[in-house]
């Protein structure tokens, strides 16, 4: 739906654009690194640092080096971003750092989430982290930026400070806008707004759509946030912890802005790999967000507040940001005539 797979066949510097060399820091319920699509590692291998997919992590809930998922949510998110096996993620050759800030019930405290964001920022160079993916949010709906709003959620200024710091280091912080618990609330003309920390100005906000590009009725939106990016978040198949499947590797479908967010995170990894291969640096977060908006497919909101939301299209965005000149791969005959500045020959050129 988001045209990620055509990007995998494109090469830069003889390397396919599959997320190679890029790492996502996933702040969630942890990740089951034993899943065949997420490294198929043992706990010993992970703790020894020899897992080739989930390369590092920390459990802030239990203050432990083992971020094993006991809920399922984080593993599902990880497969969408980076799965490489029976489940193929958006950036299948990318790496994962798993930070468990949410507990077995899927809930958590702001101090653990804030500590996890700090961890990602402090370790960005060591693990080449270019994306922080957070499929989480608070209960309050904000219709405007909440960077300094401490009326309802006192931690918002801390979120803003860290997200701004991440931006200064070219780390894109991708955050779910949140879901309505009661679908009857989904007429957001009555209850508009999005959750924190998606309402932080420099976050990249993500809502959910279905495979027919209808906006999911559960996705929070509205307020001033016309820059919400949409991605598939309905009936998304991804990885799931074996501990919740009779100790057998398994997959599951999920719904929510939590499932849409990792689609955008994976897309940014692909585009950052392209920029890294061509210019030696990744995209600035504001730039990549604006490009995903510009080159995405325009989708209508059934409630009509914004008629020009963008559902991401990775291939179209790559073509839109491609500034590399085509390279001539064949000239024949080799030494033909040149007259008036024109090469008179039979040529074949392709853009790698």
Coordinates of C-alpha atoms in Angstrom, one line a residue:
X1 CA 0.0 0.0 0.0
X2 CA 2.8 2.5 0.9
X3 CA 5.1 1.4 -2.0
X4 CA 8.0 0.3 0.1
X5 CA 8.9 -2.9 -1.7
X6 CA 9.8 -1.2 -5.0
X7 CA 12.4 0.8 -3.1
X8 CA 14.2 -2.4 -2.0
X9 CA 15.2 -3.1 -5.7
X10 CA 17.0 0.3 -6.0
X11 CA 20.7 0.4 -5.3
X12 CA 23.0 3.2 -4.2
X13 CA 26.7 2.4 -4.0
X14 CA 25.9 -1.2 -4.9
X15 CA 23.7 -1.5 -1.8
X16 CA 19.9 -2.1 -2.0
X17 CA 17.7 0.4 -0.1
X18 CA 16.4 -2.0 2.5
X19 CA 17.3 0.0 5.7
X20 CA 20.9 -1.3 5.8
X21 CA 23.0 0.6 8.2
X22 CA 20.0 2.3 9.9
X23 CA 18.7 1.6 13.4
X24 CA 15.3 2.3 15.0
X25 CA 15.0 2.8 18.7
X26 CA 11.6 1.3 19.7
X27 CA 10.1 2.5 23.0
X28 CA 7.3 0.1 23.8
X29 CA 6.6 -3.1 25.7
X30 CA 9.9 -4.7 24.6
X31 CA 10.7 -7.0 21.7
X32 CA 10.7 -10.8 21.4
X33 CA 14.2 -11.2 19.7
X34 CA 13.6 -15.0 19.6
X35 CA 11.1 -14.6 16.7
X36 CA 12.4 -15.9 13.4
X37 CA 11.7 -12.5 11.7
X38 CA 13.4 -10.6 14.5
X39 CA 16.8 -12.3 14.7
X40 CA 15.9 -15.7 16.1
X41 CA 18.3 -15.2 19.0
X42 CA 18.5 -16.8 22.4
X43 CA 18.4 -14.7 25.6
X44 CA 22.1 -15.5 26.0
X45 CA 23.0 -14.3 22.5
X46 CA 21.0 -11.1 23.1
X47 CA 22.7 -10.4 26.5
X48 CA 26.1 -11.1 25.0
X49 CA 25.4 -8.6 22.2
X50 CA 25.6 -11.1 19.4
X51 CA 22.0 -10.8 18.1
X52 CA 22.1 -9.4 14.6
X53 CA 18.7 -7.8 14.5
X54 CA 17.8 -6.6 18.0
X55 CA 21.3 -5.3 18.8
X56 CA 20.7 -3.7 22.2
X57 CA 18.1 -2.8 24.7
X58 CA 17.1 -2.1 28.3
X59 CA 14.1 -2.8 30.5
X60 CA 13.1 0.3 32.3
X61 CA 10.1 -1.3 33.9
X62 CA 12.2 -3.9 35.8
X63 CA 15.6 -2.2 35.6
X64 CA 17.0 -5.1 33.7
X65 CA 19.2 -5.5 30.6
X66 CA 16.6 -7.9 29.1
X67 CA 13.8 -6.1 27.2
X68 CA 11.8 -9.2 26.4
X69 CA 8.2 -8.4 25.5
X70 CA 5.5 -9.8 27.8
X71 CA 2.6 -8.0 26.2
X72 CA 2.9 -8.4 22.4
X73 CA 2.6 -4.7 21.4
X74 CA 6.3 -3.9 21.0
X75 CA 7.0 -7.1 19.1
X76 CA 4.2 -6.3 16.7
X77 CA 5.6 -2.8 16.1
X78 CA 9.1 -4.2 15.6
X79 CA 8.0 -6.6 12.9
X80 CA 6.4 -3.8 10.9
X81 CA 9.5 -1.7 11.0
X82 CA 12.3 -4.3 10.6
X83 CA 11.0 -7.9 10.3
X84 CA 13.1 -10.0 8.0
X85 CA 11.8 -13.5 7.7
X86 CA 8.3 -14.9 7.4
X87 CA 7.2 -11.4 8.2
X88 CA 8.9 -8.7 6.1
X89 CA 9.0 -5.2 7.5
X90 CA 9.3 -1.9 5.8
X91 CA 13.0 -1.7 6.3
X92 CA 14.0 -5.4 6.6
X93 CA 17.8 -4.9 6.8
X94 CA 17.6 -2.3 9.5
X95 CA 18.5 -2.9 13.2
X96 CA 16.5 -2.5 16.3
X97 CA 17.2 -1.2 19.8
X98 CA 14.4 -2.4 22.1
X99 CA 13.6 -0.2 25.1
X100 CA 10.9 -1.6 27.4
X101 CA 9.1 1.4 29.0
X102 CA 5.6 -0.2 29.1
X103 CA 4.6 -3.1 31.3
X104 CA 2.8 -6.4 30.8
X105 CA -0.6 -4.6 30.6
X106 CA 0.8 -2.1 28.0
X107 CA 0.8 0.8 30.4
X108 CA 3.7 2.8 31.7
X109 CA 4.9 5.9 33.5
X110 CA 6.2 9.0 31.9
X111 CA 9.5 8.9 33.8
X112 CA 10.3 5.5 32.1
X113 CA 9.4 6.8 28.7
X114 CA 11.5 9.9 29.2
X115 CA 14.4 7.8 30.4
X116 CA 14.1 5.7 27.3
X117 CA 14.1 8.8 25.0
X118 CA 17.2 10.0 26.8
X119 CA 18.8 6.6 26.3
X120 CA 18.1 6.7 22.5
X121 CA 19.6 10.2 22.2
X122 CA 22.7 9.4 24.3
X123 CA 23.4 6.2 22.2
X124 CA 22.6 7.5 18.8
X125 CA 26.2 7.5 17.5
X126 CA 27.0 4.1 19.1
X127 CA 24.1 2.4 17.4
X128 CA 23.5 4.7 14.4
X129 CA 20.0 5.5 15.6
X130 CA 18.1 7.8 13.2
X131 CA 14.5 7.1 14.3
X132 CA 12.8 6.8 17.7
X133 CA 9.4 5.1 17.3
X134 CA 6.8 5.5 20.0
X135 CA 3.4 3.8 19.5
X136 CA 2.1 5.3 22.8
X137 CA 0.3 8.3 24.1
X138 CA -1.6 9.9 27.0
X139 CA -5.4 10.2 27.4
X140 CA -5.8 14.0 27.0
X141 CA -6.7 15.3 23.6
X142 CA -4.8 18.4 22.5
X143 CA -6.0 20.7 19.7
X144 CA -2.7 22.7 19.7
X145 CA 0.9 22.2 20.3
X146 CA 1.4 21.0 23.9
X147 CA 5.2 21.7 24.4
X148 CA 4.6 24.0 27.4
X149 CA 1.2 22.8 28.4
X150 CA 1.4 21.4 31.9
X151 CA -2.2 21.9 32.9
X152 CA -3.1 18.2 32.2
X153 CA 0.2 16.4 31.7
X154 CA 3.1 17.9 33.6
X155 CA 5.7 16.0 31.7
X156 CA 5.0 17.6 28.3
X157 CA 7.8 20.2 28.7
X158 CA 10.3 17.4 29.3
X159 CA 9.0 15.5 26.2
X160 CA 9.4 18.7 24.2
X161 CA 13.0 19.3 25.4
X162 CA 14.0 15.8 24.5
X163 CA 12.3 15.7 21.1
X164 CA 13.9 19.0 20.3
X165 CA 17.3 17.6 21.3
X166 CA 16.7 14.5 19.2
X167 CA 15.8 16.8 16.2
X168 CA 19.1 18.7 16.7
X169 CA 20.9 15.3 16.2
X170 CA 18.8 14.5 13.1
X171 CA 16.8 11.8 14.9
X172 CA 13.2 11.6 13.8
X173 CA 10.8 11.0 16.7
X174 CA 7.7 9.3 15.3
X175 CA 4.7 9.2 17.5
X176 CA 1.1 7.8 17.3
X177 CA -1.7 10.3 17.5
X178 CA -3.7 7.9 19.7
X179 CA -7.0 6.0 19.4
X180 CA -10.5 6.7 20.6
X181 CA -11.4 4.1 23.2
X182 CA -15.1 4.6 22.4
X183 CA -15.8 4.7 18.6
X184 CA -18.8 6.9 19.4
X185 CA -16.3 9.6 20.2
X186 CA -14.7 9.3 16.8
X187 CA -16.7 12.2 15.4
X188 CA -13.8 14.4 16.4
X189 CA -15.8 17.5 15.5
X190 CA -17.1 17.0 19.1
X191 CA -13.8 15.6 20.6
X192 CA -11.0 16.8 18.4
X193 CA -7.3 16.6 19.1
X194 CA -4.4 14.2 19.5
X195 CA -2.5 12.6 22.4
X196 CA 0.8 13.6 23.9
X197 CA 3.6 13.4 23.0
X198 CA 2.4 13.4 19.4
X199 CA 1.2 17.0 20.1
X200 CA 4.8 18.1 20.7
X201 CA 5.6 20.5 17.8
X202 CA 8.8 18.7 16.5
X203 CA 7.4 15.2 16.7
X204 CA 6.3 13.4 13.5
X205 CA 2.6 12.6 14.1
X206 CA 1.0 9.4 12.6
X207 CA -2.6 8.4 12.2
X208 CA -4.1 5.2 10.8
X209 CA -5.8 4.4 7.5
X210 CA -7.0 1.2 5.9
X211 CA -5.9 -0.6 2.8
X212 CA -8.4 1.4 0.8
X213 CA -7.1 4.7 2.1
X214 CA -10.0 5.4 4.3
X215 CA -9.0 7.1 7.5
X216 CA -9.6 4.7 10.4
X217 CA -12.6 5.8 12.5
X218 CA -10.6 5.2 15.7
X219 CA -7.7 7.5 14.8
X220 CA -7.4 10.7 16.8
X221 CA -6.9 13.8 14.6
X222 CA -8.1 17.4 14.3
X223 CA -7.0 20.6 15.9
X224 CA -4.2 22.4 14.1
X225 CA -2.5 19.2 13.1
X226 CA -2.9 19.2 9.3
X227 CA 0.6 17.6 9.1
X228 CA -0.5 14.2 10.5
X229 CA 1.0 11.5 8.3
X230 CA -1.3 8.5 7.7
X231 CA -0.2 4.9 7.1
X232 CA -1.9 1.4 7.3
X233 CA -3.2 0.6 10.8
X234 CA -6.1 -1.7 10.1
X235 CA -5.7 -5.5 10.2
X236 CA -1.9 -5.3 10.0
X237 CA -0.1 -8.7 10.2
X238 CA 3.1 -8.7 12.1
X239 CA 5.3 -10.6 14.6
X240 CA 4.1 -11.7 18.0
X241 CA 5.9 -13.1 21.1
X242 CA 6.2 -16.9 21.2
X243 CA 5.5 -16.7 25.0
X244 CA 2.0 -15.7 24.2
X245 CA 1.6 -18.5 21.6
X246 CA 2.3 -21.6 23.6
X247 CA 6.1 -21.0 23.1
X248 CA 5.8 -21.3 19.4
X249 CA 6.9 -18.5 17.0
X250 CA 3.7 -16.8 15.7
X251 CA 2.3 -13.7 14.1
X252 CA -0.9 -11.7 14.7
X253 CA -3.0 -8.9 13.2
X254 CA -3.4 -5.6 15.0
X255 CA -5.3 -2.4 14.6
X256 CA -4.4 1.1 15.7
X257 CA -2.3 4.2 15.2
X258 CA 0.3 2.0 17.0
X259 CA 0.5 -0.1 13.8
X260 CA 0.6 2.9 11.5
X261 CA 3.5 4.6 13.4
X262 CA 6.1 1.9 12.6
X263 CA 5.2 2.1 8.9
X264 CA 6.3 5.7 9.0
X265 CA 9.4 4.8 11.1
X266 CA 10.4 2.2 8.6
X267 CA 9.8 4.5 5.6
X268 CA 12.2 7.1 7.2
X269 CA 14.9 4.4 7.7
X270 CA 14.7 3.6 3.9
X271 CA 14.9 7.3 3.0
X272 CA 17.7 8.0 5.4
X273 CA 19.7 5.1 4.0
X274 CA 19.3 6.7 0.5
X275 CA 20.4 10.1 1.8
X276 CA 23.3 8.5 3.7
X277 CA 24.5 6.6 0.6
X278 CA 24.3 9.7 -1.7
X279 CA 25.2 12.6 0.5
X280 CA 26.8 11.0 3.6
X281 CA 24.1 12.2 6.1
X282 CA 20.5 11.5 7.0
X283 CA 17.5 13.8 6.5
X284 CA 16.7 16.4 9.0
X285 CA 13.4 15.4 10.8
X286 CA 11.5 18.5 9.6
X287 CA 12.6 17.9 6.0
X288 CA 11.7 14.3 5.8
X289 CA 8.3 14.9 7.3
X290 CA 7.6 17.7 4.8
X291 CA 8.7 15.4 1.9
X292 CA 6.5 12.6 3.1
X293 CA 3.6 15.0 3.2
X294 CA 4.4 16.5 -0.2
X295 CA 4.8 13.3 -2.1
X296 CA 2.2 11.2 -0.2
X297 CA -1.2 10.3 -1.6
X298 CA -3.8 12.8 -0.6
X299 CA -6.6 11.3 1.4
X300 CA -9.9 12.8 2.5
X301 CA -11.2 13.0 6.0
X302 CA -14.8 12.0 6.1
X303 CA -15.5 14.7 8.7
X304 CA -14.0 17.3 6.3
X305 CA -11.8 19.3 8.6
X306 CA -8.7 18.6 6.5
X307 CA -9.2 17.3 3.0
X308 CA -5.5 17.0 2.2
X309 CA -3.9 14.6 4.7
X310 CA -1.1 12.6 3.2
X311 CA -0.9 8.8 3.3
X312 CA 2.8 8.0 2.9
X313 CA 4.2 6.7 -0.4
X314 CA 7.8 5.7 0.1
X315 CA 8.7 5.1 -3.6
X316 CA 7.1 8.4 -4.7
X317 CA 8.9 10.3 -1.9
X318 CA 12.2 8.7 -2.9
X319 CA 11.8 9.8 -6.5
X320 CA 10.8 13.2 -5.3
X321 CA 13.9 13.7 -3.2
X322 CA 16.3 12.0 -5.7
X323 CA 18.9 14.6 -6.6
X324 CA 21.5 12.3 -8.0
X325 CA 22.2 12.7 -11.8
X326 CA 21.8 9.6 -13.9
X327 CA 25.0 7.7 -14.6
X328 CA 25.7 6.7 -18.2
X329 CA 26.3 2.9 -18.2
X330 CA 27.0 2.4 -21.9
X331 CA 28.3 4.5 -24.7
X332 CA 28.6 3.0 -28.2
X333 CA 30.4 3.4 -30.4
X334 CA 33.1 4.4 -28.0
X335 CA 34.8 7.1 -30.1
X336 CA 32.1 8.7 -32.2
X337 CA 32.1 12.2 -33.6
X338 CA 31.3 15.3 -31.7
X339 CA 30.0 18.3 -33.6
X340 CA 28.5 21.6 -32.3
X341 CA 28.6 20.3 -28.7
X342 CA 26.5 17.2 -29.5
X343 CA 27.6 13.7 -29.0
X344 CA 26.6 11.7 -32.1
X345 CA 26.3 8.1 -30.8
X346 CA 24.0 5.3 -29.8
X347 CA 23.6 5.7 -26.0
X348 CA 22.0 3.8 -23.2
X349 CA 21.7 5.5 -19.8
X350 CA 20.1 4.4 -16.6
X351 CA 19.6 5.9 -13.2
X352 CA 20.9 3.5 -10.6

